[in-house]
Tab-separated table of C-alpha atoms and ligand atoms in Angstrom:
chain	number	residue	atom	x	y	z
A	510	MET	CA	-10.336	9.580	42.876
A	511	ALA	CA	-12.398	6.418	43.391
A	512	SER	CA	-10.022	4.113	41.589
A	513	GLU	CA	-6.617	2.775	42.570
A	514	ASN	CA	-5.689	3.416	38.969
A	515	TYR	CA	-4.273	6.684	37.839
A	516	GLN	CA	-7.514	7.739	36.260
A	517	LEU	CA	-7.469	10.980	34.379
A	518	TRP	CA	-11.118	11.684	35.007
A	519	GLY	CA	-12.159	10.121	38.345
A	520	GLY	CA	-12.776	13.337	40.318
A	521	CYS	CA	-16.562	13.332	40.502
A	522	PHE	CA	-17.082	9.565	40.438
A	523	GLU	CA	-17.742	7.526	43.532
A	524	GLU	CA	-17.800	4.077	42.016
A	525	GLU	CA	-15.419	2.196	39.766
A	526	PRO	CA	-16.550	1.574	36.213
A	527	SER	CA	-17.934	-1.914	35.703
A	528	ALA	CA	-15.330	-4.466	34.712
A	529	VAL	CA	-17.036	-5.115	31.437
A	530	LEU	CA	-17.184	-1.441	30.529
A	531	ALA	CA	-13.546	-1.102	31.509
A	532	ARG	CA	-12.675	-3.964	29.182
A	533	LEU	CA	-14.533	-2.421	26.286
A	534	ASN	CA	-13.178	1.019	27.042
A	535	ASP	CA	-9.516	0.207	27.631
A	536	SER	CA	-7.400	0.977	24.624
A	537	LEU	CA	-3.964	0.419	26.136
A	538	PRO	CA	-3.311	-2.916	24.401
A	539	VAL	CA	-3.712	-1.043	21.103
A	540	ASP	CA	-2.471	2.480	21.743
A	541	VAL	CA	0.617	1.354	23.652
A	542	ARG	CA	2.103	1.342	20.182
A	543	LEU	CA	1.931	5.135	20.307
A	544	PHE	CA	4.013	5.547	23.449
A	545	ARG	CA	6.902	7.285	21.692
A	546	GLU	CA	4.557	9.667	19.873
A	547	ASP	CA	2.670	10.358	23.100
A	548	ILE	CA	5.919	11.257	24.838
A	549	GLN	CA	7.106	13.272	21.849
A	550	GLY	CA	3.848	15.255	21.951
A	551	SER	CA	4.168	15.767	25.708
A	552	ARG	CA	7.736	17.040	25.404
A	553	ALA	CA	6.644	19.579	22.806
A	554	TRP	CA	3.583	20.540	24.822
A	555	ALA	CA	5.616	21.196	27.988
A	556	ASN	CA	8.197	23.170	26.021
A	557	GLU	CA	5.510	25.293	24.428
A	558	GLN	CA	3.929	25.915	27.849
A	559	ASN	CA	7.336	27.007	29.037
A	560	LEU	CA	8.053	29.255	26.065
A	561	SER	CA	4.623	30.870	26.421
A	562	GLY	CA	5.213	31.546	30.108
A	563	HIS	CA	2.818	28.992	31.602
A	564	LEU	CA	5.384	26.512	32.939
A	565	SER	CA	8.522	27.344	34.908
A	566	ASN	CA	11.948	26.327	33.660
A	567	GLU	CA	12.316	24.094	36.672
A	568	ASP	CA	9.065	22.219	36.104
A	569	ASN	CA	9.772	21.914	32.414
A	570	LYS	CA	13.177	20.444	33.182
A	571	ALA	CA	11.635	17.926	35.568
A	572	ILE	CA	9.030	16.984	32.974
A	573	GLN	CA	11.547	16.635	30.145
A	574	GLU	CA	13.917	14.504	32.204
A	575	GLY	CA	11.048	12.465	33.558
A	576	LEU	CA	9.666	11.821	30.100
A	577	ASN	CA	13.068	10.547	28.968
A	578	LYS	CA	13.037	8.042	31.808
A	579	VAL	CA	9.443	7.041	31.129
A	580	GLU	CA	10.290	6.417	27.497
A	581	GLN	CA	13.230	4.264	28.455
A	582	ASP	CA	11.192	2.267	30.978
A	583	ILE	CA	8.342	1.620	28.600
A	584	ALA	CA	10.676	0.642	25.773
A	585	GLU	CA	12.471	-1.822	28.033
A	586	GLU	CA	9.264	-3.356	29.341
A	587	ILE	CA	7.882	-3.813	25.883
A	588	ALA	CA	11.134	-5.331	24.689
A	589	GLN	CA	11.019	-7.800	27.591
A	590	ASN	CA	7.331	-8.634	27.876
A	591	GLY	CA	5.791	-7.420	24.638
A	592	ARG	CA	3.253	-5.447	26.693
A	593	LEU	CA	2.789	-3.149	29.681
A	594	LYS	CA	1.311	-4.442	32.898
A	595	ASP	CA	-0.292	-1.084	33.735
A	596	THR	CA	-4.003	-1.131	34.405
A	597	GLU	CA	-4.666	2.403	33.170
A	598	GLU	CA	-7.138	2.745	30.326
A	599	ASP	CA	-4.840	4.175	27.697
A	600	ILE	CA	-1.281	5.175	26.889
A	601	HIS	CA	-1.923	8.817	27.796
A	602	ALA	CA	-2.816	7.854	31.375
A	603	VAL	CA	0.141	5.470	31.605
A	604	VAL	CA	2.649	8.120	30.548
A	605	GLU	CA	1.224	10.711	32.901
A	606	LYS	CA	1.152	8.297	35.836
A	607	ARG	CA	4.692	7.115	35.219
A	608	LEU	CA	5.880	10.692	34.831
A	609	PHE	CA	4.619	11.431	38.321
A	610	LYS	CA	7.057	8.845	39.637
A	611	TYR	CA	10.009	10.745	38.175
A	612	ALA	CA	8.881	14.370	38.004
A	613	GLY	CA	6.669	14.556	41.097
A	614	ASP	CA	4.269	17.485	41.244
A	615	ALA	CA	5.633	18.984	38.038
A	616	ALA	CA	3.915	16.071	36.266
A	617	LEU	CA	0.552	17.427	37.436
A	618	ARG	CA	1.133	20.501	35.264
A	619	LEU	CA	1.766	18.628	32.007
A	620	HIS	CA	-1.846	18.270	30.964
A	621	THR	CA	-2.599	22.001	31.441
A	622	ALA	CA	-5.037	23.159	28.744
A	623	ARG	CA	-4.571	19.912	26.866
A	624	SER	CA	-7.179	17.215	26.317
A	625	ARG	CA	-6.787	13.596	25.352
A	626	ASN	CA	-8.903	14.589	22.377
A	627	ASP	CA	-6.204	16.730	20.793
A	628	GLN	CA	-3.530	14.488	22.278
A	629	CYS	CA	-4.727	11.230	20.708
A	630	ALA	CA	-5.351	12.958	17.386
A	631	THR	CA	-1.806	14.323	17.461
A	632	ASP	CA	-0.215	11.026	18.491
A	633	ALA	CA	-1.858	9.146	15.638
A	634	LYS	CA	-0.817	11.765	13.123
A	635	LEU	CA	2.765	11.678	14.359
A	636	TRP	CA	2.727	7.902	14.035
A	637	MET	CA	1.319	8.071	10.515
A	638	LEU	CA	3.842	10.692	9.437
A	639	ALA	CA	6.670	8.495	10.699
A	640	SER	CA	5.314	5.139	9.528
A	641	LEU	CA	3.547	5.611	6.211
A	642	PRO	CA	6.809	6.522	4.440
A	643	HIS	CA	7.949	2.929	5.153
A	644	LEU	CA	5.113	1.731	2.943
A	645	LYS	CA	6.333	4.117	0.292
A	646	THR	CA	9.839	2.654	0.567
A	647	SER	CA	8.471	-0.875	0.195
A	648	LEU	CA	6.348	0.124	-2.766
A	649	LYS	CA	9.357	1.672	-4.446
A	650	GLU	CA	11.362	-1.448	-3.744
A	651	LEU	CA	8.667	-3.577	-5.348
A	652	ILE	CA	8.618	-1.240	-8.318
A	653	THR	CA	12.402	-1.509	-8.581
A	654	VAL	CA	12.256	-5.303	-8.577
A	655	LEU	CA	9.666	-5.247	-11.353
A	656	VAL	CA	11.509	-2.648	-13.425
A	657	ASN	CA	14.792	-4.554	-13.101
A	658	ARG	CA	13.087	-7.715	-14.266
A	659	ALA	CA	11.450	-5.836	-17.116
A	660	LYS	CA	14.849	-4.641	-18.245
A	661	LYS	CA	16.429	-8.079	-18.036
A	662	GLU	CA	13.536	-9.984	-19.569
A	663	ILE	CA	12.716	-7.695	-22.458
A	664	ASN	CA	13.356	-10.433	-25.026
A	665	ILE	CA	10.648	-12.677	-23.621
A	666	ILE	CA	7.415	-12.598	-25.545
A	667	ALA	CA	4.323	-14.019	-23.869
A	668	PRO	CA	0.639	-14.224	-24.641
A	669	GLY	CA	-1.353	-11.215	-23.488
A	670	TYR	CA	-4.848	-12.087	-22.322
A	671	THR	CA	-8.196	-10.366	-22.373
A	672	HIS	CA	-11.144	-12.176	-20.764
A	673	LEU	CA	-8.386	-14.620	-19.805
A	674	GLN	CA	-8.357	-15.741	-23.451
A	675	ARG	CA	-5.206	-15.505	-25.578
A	676	ALA	CA	-5.371	-12.099	-27.215
A	677	GLN	CA	-2.126	-10.751	-28.673
A	678	PRO	CA	1.567	-11.352	-28.061
A	679	VAL	CA	3.227	-8.829	-25.770
A	680	ARG	CA	6.643	-8.434	-24.267
A	681	TRP	CA	6.742	-9.986	-20.794
A	682	SER	CA	8.289	-6.720	-19.640
A	683	HIS	CA	5.289	-4.820	-20.906
A	684	PHE	CA	3.065	-6.991	-18.737
A	685	LEU	CA	5.286	-6.425	-15.682
A	686	LEU	CA	5.308	-2.680	-16.232
A	687	SER	CA	1.522	-2.574	-16.555
A	688	HIS	CA	1.477	-3.358	-12.836
A	689	VAL	CA	4.263	-0.928	-12.066
A	690	TRP	CA	2.345	2.085	-13.333
A	691	ALA	CA	-0.530	1.358	-10.965
A	692	LEU	CA	1.880	0.982	-8.043
A	693	ARG	CA	3.620	4.206	-8.969
A	694	ASP	CA	0.300	6.039	-8.780
A	695	ASP	CA	-0.083	4.547	-5.301
A	696	VAL	CA	3.211	6.119	-4.261
A	697	ILE	CA	2.102	9.495	-5.587
A	698	ARG	CA	-1.258	9.240	-3.846
A	699	LEU	CA	0.491	8.395	-0.594
A	700	GLU	CA	2.733	11.443	-0.889
A	701	GLU	CA	-0.325	13.620	-1.476
A	702	GLN	CA	-2.092	12.373	1.625
A	703	LEU	CA	1.004	12.797	3.751
A	704	SER	CA	1.095	16.480	2.945
A	705	ARG	CA	-2.600	16.901	3.841
A	706	LEU	CA	-2.036	14.943	7.037
A	707	SER	CA	0.763	17.221	8.192
A	708	ARG	CA	-1.450	19.649	10.155
A	709	CYS	CA	-1.064	19.539	13.914
A	710	PRO	CA	-4.242	19.319	16.050
A	711	LEU	CA	-2.421	19.908	19.363
A	712	GLY	CA	-3.750	23.044	21.021
A	713	SER	CA	-7.327	22.248	20.020
A	714	GLY	CA	-8.095	21.181	23.595
A	715	ALA	CA	-11.217	19.124	24.106
A	716	ILE	CA	-13.249	21.101	21.573
A	717	ALA	CA	-12.887	24.870	21.959
A	718	GLY	CA	-9.152	25.454	21.511
A	719	CYS	CA	-6.460	26.350	24.024
A	720	ALA	CA	-7.490	28.519	26.963
A	721	LEU	CA	-3.907	29.689	27.541
A	722	SER	CA	-2.087	31.788	24.990
A	723	ILE	CA	0.304	29.564	23.082
A	724	ASP	CA	1.978	29.720	19.693
A	725	ARG	CA	0.413	26.769	17.891
A	726	VAL	CA	2.516	27.266	14.788
A	727	ARG	CA	5.734	27.087	16.815
A	728	LEU	CA	4.383	24.033	18.621
A	729	ALA	CA	3.436	22.323	15.342
A	730	ARG	CA	6.840	23.039	13.791
A	731	SER	CA	8.609	21.669	16.855
A	732	LEU	CA	6.818	18.379	16.199
A	733	GLY	CA	7.735	18.401	12.512
A	734	PHE	CA	4.271	19.317	11.216
A	735	LYS	CA	3.997	21.651	8.240
A	736	ASP	CA	0.959	23.462	9.570
A	737	VAL	CA	-1.777	23.554	12.215
A	738	THR	CA	-5.409	22.462	12.004
A	739	PRO	CA	-7.340	25.678	11.449
A	740	ASN	CA	-10.359	24.925	13.659
A	741	SER	CA	-10.355	23.207	17.035
A	742	MET	CA	-13.618	21.318	16.497
A	743	PHE	CA	-12.310	20.064	13.193
A	744	GLY	CA	-8.928	19.368	14.804
A	745	VAL	CA	-10.240	16.944	17.437
A	746	ALA	CA	-12.834	15.293	15.225
A	747	SER	CA	-11.362	14.919	11.794
A	748	ARG	CA	-10.323	11.421	10.880
A	749	ASP	CA	-10.295	12.132	7.167
A	750	HIS	CA	-6.645	11.186	7.024
A	751	PHE	CA	-7.598	7.743	8.340
A	752	VAL	CA	-10.310	7.436	5.704
A	753	GLU	CA	-7.821	8.452	3.041
A	754	PHE	CA	-5.282	5.986	4.312
A	755	PHE	CA	-7.722	3.076	4.496
A	756	ASN	CA	-9.051	3.747	1.034
A	757	TRP	CA	-5.546	4.201	-0.284
A	758	ALA	CA	-4.440	0.950	1.360
A	759	SER	CA	-7.363	-0.909	-0.156
A	760	LEU	CA	-6.612	0.428	-3.617
A	761	CYS	CA	-2.999	-0.563	-3.192
A	762	GLY	CA	-4.253	-3.947	-1.965
A	763	LEU	CA	-6.354	-4.301	-5.121
A	764	HIS	CA	-3.290	-3.622	-7.259
A	765	LEU	CA	-1.295	-6.232	-5.368
A	766	SER	CA	-4.179	-8.655	-5.629
A	767	LYS	CA	-4.331	-8.327	-9.397
A	768	LEU	CA	-0.583	-8.831	-9.696
A	769	ALA	CA	-0.809	-11.826	-7.360
A	770	GLU	CA	-3.669	-13.340	-9.340
A	771	ASP	CA	-1.816	-13.002	-12.659
A	772	LEU	CA	1.257	-14.663	-11.203
A	773	ILE	CA	-0.763	-17.420	-9.525
A	774	ILE	CA	-2.325	-18.289	-12.867
A	775	TYR	CA	1.023	-18.091	-14.643
A	776	SER	CA	2.595	-20.409	-12.075
A	777	SER	CA	0.092	-23.218	-12.696
A	778	LYS	CA	1.314	-26.197	-14.729
A	779	GLU	CA	-1.160	-25.245	-17.461
A	780	PHE	CA	0.760	-22.009	-18.027
A	781	GLY	CA	4.160	-22.612	-16.436
A	782	PHE	CA	5.460	-19.122	-17.189
A	783	VAL	CA	6.826	-18.622	-13.662
A	784	ARG	CA	8.120	-20.760	-10.836
A	785	PHE	CA	8.393	-19.406	-7.299
A	786	SER	CA	11.403	-20.010	-5.077
A	787	ASP	CA	11.173	-22.431	-2.164
A	788	GLN	CA	11.336	-19.459	0.155
A	789	PHE	CA	8.095	-18.111	-1.244
A	790	SER	CA	6.206	-21.347	-1.864
A	791	THR	CA	4.511	-23.768	0.474
A	792	GLY	CA	3.716	-27.461	0.265
A	793	SER	CA	0.722	-29.658	0.930
A	794	SER	CA	0.411	-31.884	4.001
A	795	LEU	CA	-1.025	-34.651	1.821
A	796	MET	CA	0.161	-34.253	-1.750
A	797	PRO	CA	3.948	-34.343	-1.894
A	798	GLN	CA	4.154	-32.898	-5.399
A	799	LYS	CA	2.303	-29.687	-4.514
A	800	ARG	CA	4.008	-26.326	-4.680
A	801	ASN	CA	1.503	-23.724	-3.631
A	802	PRO	CA	1.688	-19.949	-4.071
A	803	ASP	CA	0.241	-19.281	-0.605
A	804	GLY	CA	2.018	-15.937	-0.245
A	805	LEU	CA	0.331	-14.542	-3.313
A	806	GLU	CA	-2.990	-16.047	-2.322
A	807	LEU	CA	-2.700	-14.354	1.058
A	808	ILE	CA	-1.977	-11.069	-0.702
A	809	ARG	CA	-5.061	-11.594	-2.845
A	810	GLY	CA	-7.106	-12.305	0.289
A	811	ALA	CA	-5.593	-9.353	2.138
A	812	ALA	CA	-7.056	-7.022	-0.464
A	813	GLY	CA	-10.498	-8.067	0.784
A	814	LEU	CA	-9.516	-7.508	4.404
A	815	LEU	CA	-8.126	-4.052	3.616
A	816	LEU	CA	-11.337	-3.159	1.844
A	817	GLY	CA	-13.215	-4.423	4.882
A	818	ASP	CA	-11.252	-2.158	7.220
A	819	ALA	CA	-11.832	0.841	4.966
A	820	MET	CA	-15.532	0.113	4.923
A	821	ALA	CA	-15.605	-0.537	8.670
A	822	PHE	CA	-14.080	2.828	9.461
A	823	SER	CA	-16.363	4.797	7.168
A	824	CYS	CA	-19.277	2.979	8.815
A	825	ILE	CA	-17.990	4.127	12.218
A	826	LEU	CA	-17.866	7.741	11.051
A	827	LYS	CA	-21.242	7.678	9.386
A	828	GLY	CA	-23.811	9.340	11.611
A	829	LEU	CA	-21.338	10.588	14.234
A	830	PRO	CA	-22.079	14.010	15.597
A	831	SER	CA	-19.365	16.656	15.612
A	832	THR	CA	-16.102	16.524	17.545
A	833	TYR	CA	-14.784	13.698	19.717
A	834	ASN	CA	-16.889	10.620	20.368
A	835	LYS	CA	-15.531	7.388	21.760
A	836	ASP	CA	-16.421	5.556	18.559
A	837	LEU	CA	-13.282	7.187	17.195
A	838	GLN	CA	-11.071	5.135	19.474
A	839	SER	CA	-11.266	2.242	16.977
A	840	ASP	CA	-9.327	4.307	14.467
A	841	LYS	CA	-6.006	3.033	15.777
A	842	GLU	CA	-6.949	-0.626	15.877
A	843	LEU	CA	-7.854	-0.463	12.203
A	844	LEU	CA	-4.877	1.719	11.350
A	845	PHE	CA	-2.311	-0.661	12.814
A	846	ARG	CA	-4.039	-3.682	11.377
A	847	SER	CA	-4.246	-2.307	7.844
A	848	TYR	CA	-0.752	-0.904	8.018
A	849	ASP	CA	0.810	-4.176	9.227
A	850	ARG	CA	-1.135	-6.216	6.721
A	851	LEU	CA	-0.176	-4.050	3.779
A	852	SER	CA	3.414	-3.829	4.931
A	853	ASP	CA	3.703	-7.645	5.092
A	854	CYS	CA	1.992	-8.039	1.735
A	855	LEU	CA	4.438	-5.660	0.096
A	856	LYS	CA	7.388	-7.523	1.564
A	857	VAL	CA	6.051	-10.892	0.436
A	858	ALA	CA	5.399	-9.497	-3.045
A	859	ILE	CA	8.956	-8.137	-3.201
A	860	GLY	CA	10.482	-11.457	-2.114
A	861	THR	CA	8.276	-13.576	-4.346
A	862	ILE	CA	8.893	-11.539	-7.458
A	863	ALA	CA	12.584	-10.966	-6.807
A	864	THR	CA	13.208	-14.701	-6.502
A	865	MET	CA	10.831	-16.192	-9.099
A	866	GLN	CA	12.072	-17.793	-12.295
A	867	VAL	CA	10.486	-16.969	-15.617
A	868	SER	CA	10.362	-19.565	-18.399
A	869	SER	CA	10.655	-17.886	-21.768
A	870	GLU	CA	10.207	-21.317	-23.406
A	871	ASN	CA	6.845	-21.935	-21.773
A	872	ALA	CA	5.736	-18.397	-22.532
A	873	GLN	CA	6.750	-18.949	-26.156
A	874	LYS	CA	4.988	-22.332	-26.287
A	875	ALA	CA	1.755	-20.713	-25.194
A	876	LEU	CA	1.786	-18.403	-28.181
A	877	GLU	CA	-0.326	-19.714	-31.042
A	878	PRO	CA	-0.740	-18.365	-34.579
A	879	GLY	CA	-4.362	-17.438	-33.965
A	880	MET	CA	-3.020	-14.582	-31.824
A	881	LEU	CA	-1.703	-12.985	-35.010
A	882	ALA	CA	-5.159	-12.638	-36.538
A	883	THR	CA	-5.180	-8.943	-35.648
A	884	ASP	CA	-1.806	-8.534	-37.364
A	885	LEU	CA	-3.234	-10.094	-40.548
A	886	ALA	CA	-6.025	-7.537	-40.479
A	887	HIS	CA	-3.503	-4.729	-39.985
A	888	ALA	CA	-1.448	-6.066	-42.915
A	889	LEU	CA	-4.531	-5.693	-45.118
A	890	VAL	CA	-5.158	-2.202	-43.720
A	891	ARG	CA	-1.611	-1.260	-44.763
A	892	LYS	CA	-2.574	-2.383	-48.268
A	893	GLY	CA	-5.544	-0.006	-48.214
A	894	VAL	CA	-8.323	-2.356	-47.085
A	895	PRO	CA	-10.708	-0.631	-44.624
A	896	PHE	CA	-10.285	-2.118	-41.138
A	897	ARG	CA	-13.842	-3.349	-40.715
A	898	LYS	CA	-13.564	-5.206	-44.049
A	899	ALA	CA	-10.124	-6.553	-43.124
A	900	HIS	CA	-11.510	-7.836	-39.814
A	901	HIS	CA	-14.233	-9.679	-41.720
A	902	ILE	CA	-11.752	-11.113	-44.253
A	903	VAL	CA	-9.544	-12.496	-41.503
A	904	GLY	CA	-12.661	-13.994	-39.944
A	905	THR	CA	-13.245	-15.835	-43.245
A	906	VAL	CA	-9.615	-16.986	-43.222
A	907	LEU	CA	-10.064	-18.336	-39.684
A	908	ARG	CA	-13.184	-20.240	-40.720
A	909	ARG	CA	-11.373	-21.710	-43.726
A	910	ALA	CA	-8.413	-22.781	-41.604
A	911	SER	CA	-10.741	-24.382	-39.118
A	912	ALA	CA	-12.584	-26.225	-41.901
A	913	LEU	CA	-9.267	-27.565	-43.189
A	914	GLY	CA	-8.103	-28.418	-39.655
A	915	VAL	CA	-4.999	-26.213	-39.751
A	916	ASP	CA	-3.855	-23.132	-37.896
A	917	LEU	CA	-3.343	-19.739	-39.525
A	918	GLN	CA	0.323	-20.365	-40.158
A	919	ASN	CA	-0.279	-23.660	-41.971
A	920	LEU	CA	-3.125	-22.476	-44.133
A	921	PRO	CA	-1.693	-22.480	-47.688
A	922	HIS	CA	-0.911	-19.165	-49.298
A	923	ALA	CA	-3.278	-20.001	-52.168
A	924	GLU	CA	-6.189	-20.080	-49.717
A	925	TYR	CA	-5.288	-16.624	-48.395
A	926	TYR	CA	-4.875	-15.294	-51.902
A	927	ALA	CA	-8.231	-16.723	-52.968
A	928	ILE	CA	-9.973	-15.005	-50.068
A	929	CYS	CA	-8.190	-11.679	-50.569
A	930	PRO	CA	-5.372	-10.907	-53.033
A	931	GLU	CA	-4.186	-8.054	-50.788
A	932	PHE	CA	-2.536	-10.711	-48.603
A	933	GLY	CA	0.221	-10.395	-51.258
A	934	THR	CA	3.017	-12.842	-52.020
A	935	GLU	CA	3.833	-15.972	-50.070
A	936	ALA	CA	6.960	-14.266	-48.670
A	937	GLU	CA	4.949	-11.249	-47.532
A	938	LEU	CA	2.433	-13.510	-45.810
A	939	LYS	CA	5.160	-15.594	-44.191
A	940	SER	CA	6.824	-12.499	-42.738
A	941	LEU	CA	3.682	-11.833	-40.678
A	942	PHE	CA	4.161	-15.021	-38.656
A	943	SER	CA	6.845	-13.713	-36.369
A	944	TRP	CA	6.230	-12.936	-32.708
A	945	GLU	CA	9.065	-10.461	-32.712
A	946	ALA	CA	7.729	-8.652	-35.783
A	947	SER	CA	4.294	-8.636	-34.233
A	948	VAL	CA	5.269	-6.879	-31.013
A	949	GLU	CA	7.620	-4.530	-32.836
A	950	GLN	CA	4.687	-2.933	-34.662
A	951	TYR	CA	3.568	-1.278	-31.438
A	952	THR	CA	6.055	1.563	-31.361
A	953	SER	CA	3.933	4.479	-30.202
A	954	ILE	CA	4.019	5.587	-26.538
A	955	GLY	CA	2.663	2.911	-24.231
A	956	GLY	CA	3.041	0.106	-26.784
A	957	THR	CA	4.780	-3.244	-26.479
A	958	SER	CA	7.695	-2.733	-28.908
A	959	ARG	CA	11.210	-2.855	-27.473
A	960	GLY	CA	11.633	0.915	-27.917
A	961	ALA	CA	8.322	1.774	-26.284
A	962	VAL	CA	8.992	-0.587	-23.368
A	963	ASN	CA	12.499	0.802	-22.904
A	964	GLN	CA	11.013	4.273	-22.846
A	965	GLN	CA	8.799	3.202	-19.918
A	966	ILE	CA	11.785	1.690	-18.137
A	967	ASP	CA	13.754	4.917	-18.581
A	968	MET	CA	10.895	7.025	-17.258
A	969	LEU	CA	10.486	4.787	-14.231
A	970	ASN	CA	14.191	4.654	-13.483
A	971	GLN	CA	14.352	8.403	-13.681
A	972	TRP	CA	11.441	8.681	-11.293
A	973	LEU	CA	13.011	6.148	-8.935
A	974	GLY	CA	16.267	8.082	-8.858
A	975	VAL	CA	17.899	4.728	-9.721
A	976	GLU	CA	20.816	4.365	-7.330
A	977	SER	CA	18.758	4.737	-4.129
A	978	PHE	CA	17.250	1.267	-4.564
A	979	THR	CA	19.579	-1.642	-4.900
A	980	THR	CA	17.414	-4.734	-4.688
A	981	ALA	CA	18.756	-7.116	-7.281
A	982	CYS	CA	16.534	-9.670	-8.908
B	1451	LIG	N1	-8.179	6.422	24.161
B	1451	LIG	C1	-8.902	7.498	23.554
B	1451	LIG	C2	-8.846	7.397	22.023
B	1451	LIG	O1	-7.921	6.845	21.545
B	1451	LIG	C3	-8.330	8.784	23.999
B	1451	LIG	C4	-9.262	9.916	23.923
B	1451	LIG	C5	-10.193	9.866	25.024
B	1451	LIG	N2	-10.973	11.064	25.073
B	1451	LIG	C6	-12.056	11.176	25.800
B	1451	LIG	N3	-12.667	12.297	25.779
B	1451	LIG	N4	-12.526	10.139	26.435
B	1451	LIG	O2	-9.706	7.840	21.330
């Protein structure tokens, strides 16, 4: 071994790698985060070697006890210093070197028939299986906050916008739930990828499989995997679960970005529908009156960064030949970065939305009679007027109101009647100018009436299993 370091591969080398290559090559600062998974994989590997008759009970005992000590040491050092001082290139080398200190020669048997190729693939999968469910928990918590608000704020009616122009009145709750359904799909997509991810690559070796007879299914089960990867070349090379995760995270980021953008707009003085708590607002260094929604802006920006990571990783994979290539080492850097970013964004979204105030008065003030133009057309349709004609008639009404300088509600009944007698009596016409009556027309599934919104809330609560999430808003 040319190096002082515990190099896993130094046997036929006479010189040290150049410092600059070592710097580019070293992944320890990143993959140290996998130390528990690396040790977990090593425990299972040694046990399987033992069960299959390739490792004595004595050596297995030394390895298992040694690994416990290594885990403790590493955990303590990280807790104290935030990093490991080891100069080895990656976490696999660090664990093996440290094991030697405790287990002696038995440690030299641990890597039998194993490669860092199947080892690093296994470690990352174990980490993903343990960590991604936390994102699911946060997503469900965000959904719970939104559903609870929707339930409480069902009486609030606000303008609904298309093209960012006032379109039709909707229940505020309906707007909130429109975001929830997208987030719920994210939860379902995450569950689907977790089940695909749960195939253990350990036992794939470097490329060809395991040269010693082992029971890969037993090994996989001992690590909590549902299944094994069915081909060793696929096992060491496939990073499809990373691609799925990055693309999933960017879609989730897009959903959060849209929600953030809506709320940012609604928090401006021009709208004033929502006000964020001090905890989730920031100020300006110059303008004392400013109250900025930085958290939501960062969420909106994070969506771009998540997309960037997804694109970056697919670019890394594009053009790679089969099996393990060092390009793949970047998978973990991107994984941790995207995961941490999304996790923080979800927590900020939860806090911001749980603590924001909604102004039903300002939402109400932003409603204007022009938003009932569609209702006027529907009133004519109910009297038998074909919709296209009704649309045109209401257009004429709007022109007349504009010519007289009044809004739809203040245009005299006689004017309506002159344009189209199907507008009916003054009382009939007057009854159309009610926000409540307007939203209550939309009773079919997915509509904005109280009943249809409550139906959504019921469905979501049922799906959430209600009592498991307690975040109050
Ligand atoms: N640090 C490497 C990674 O994370 C470990 C695998 C190294 N394998 C190899 N054949 N050089 O990808």
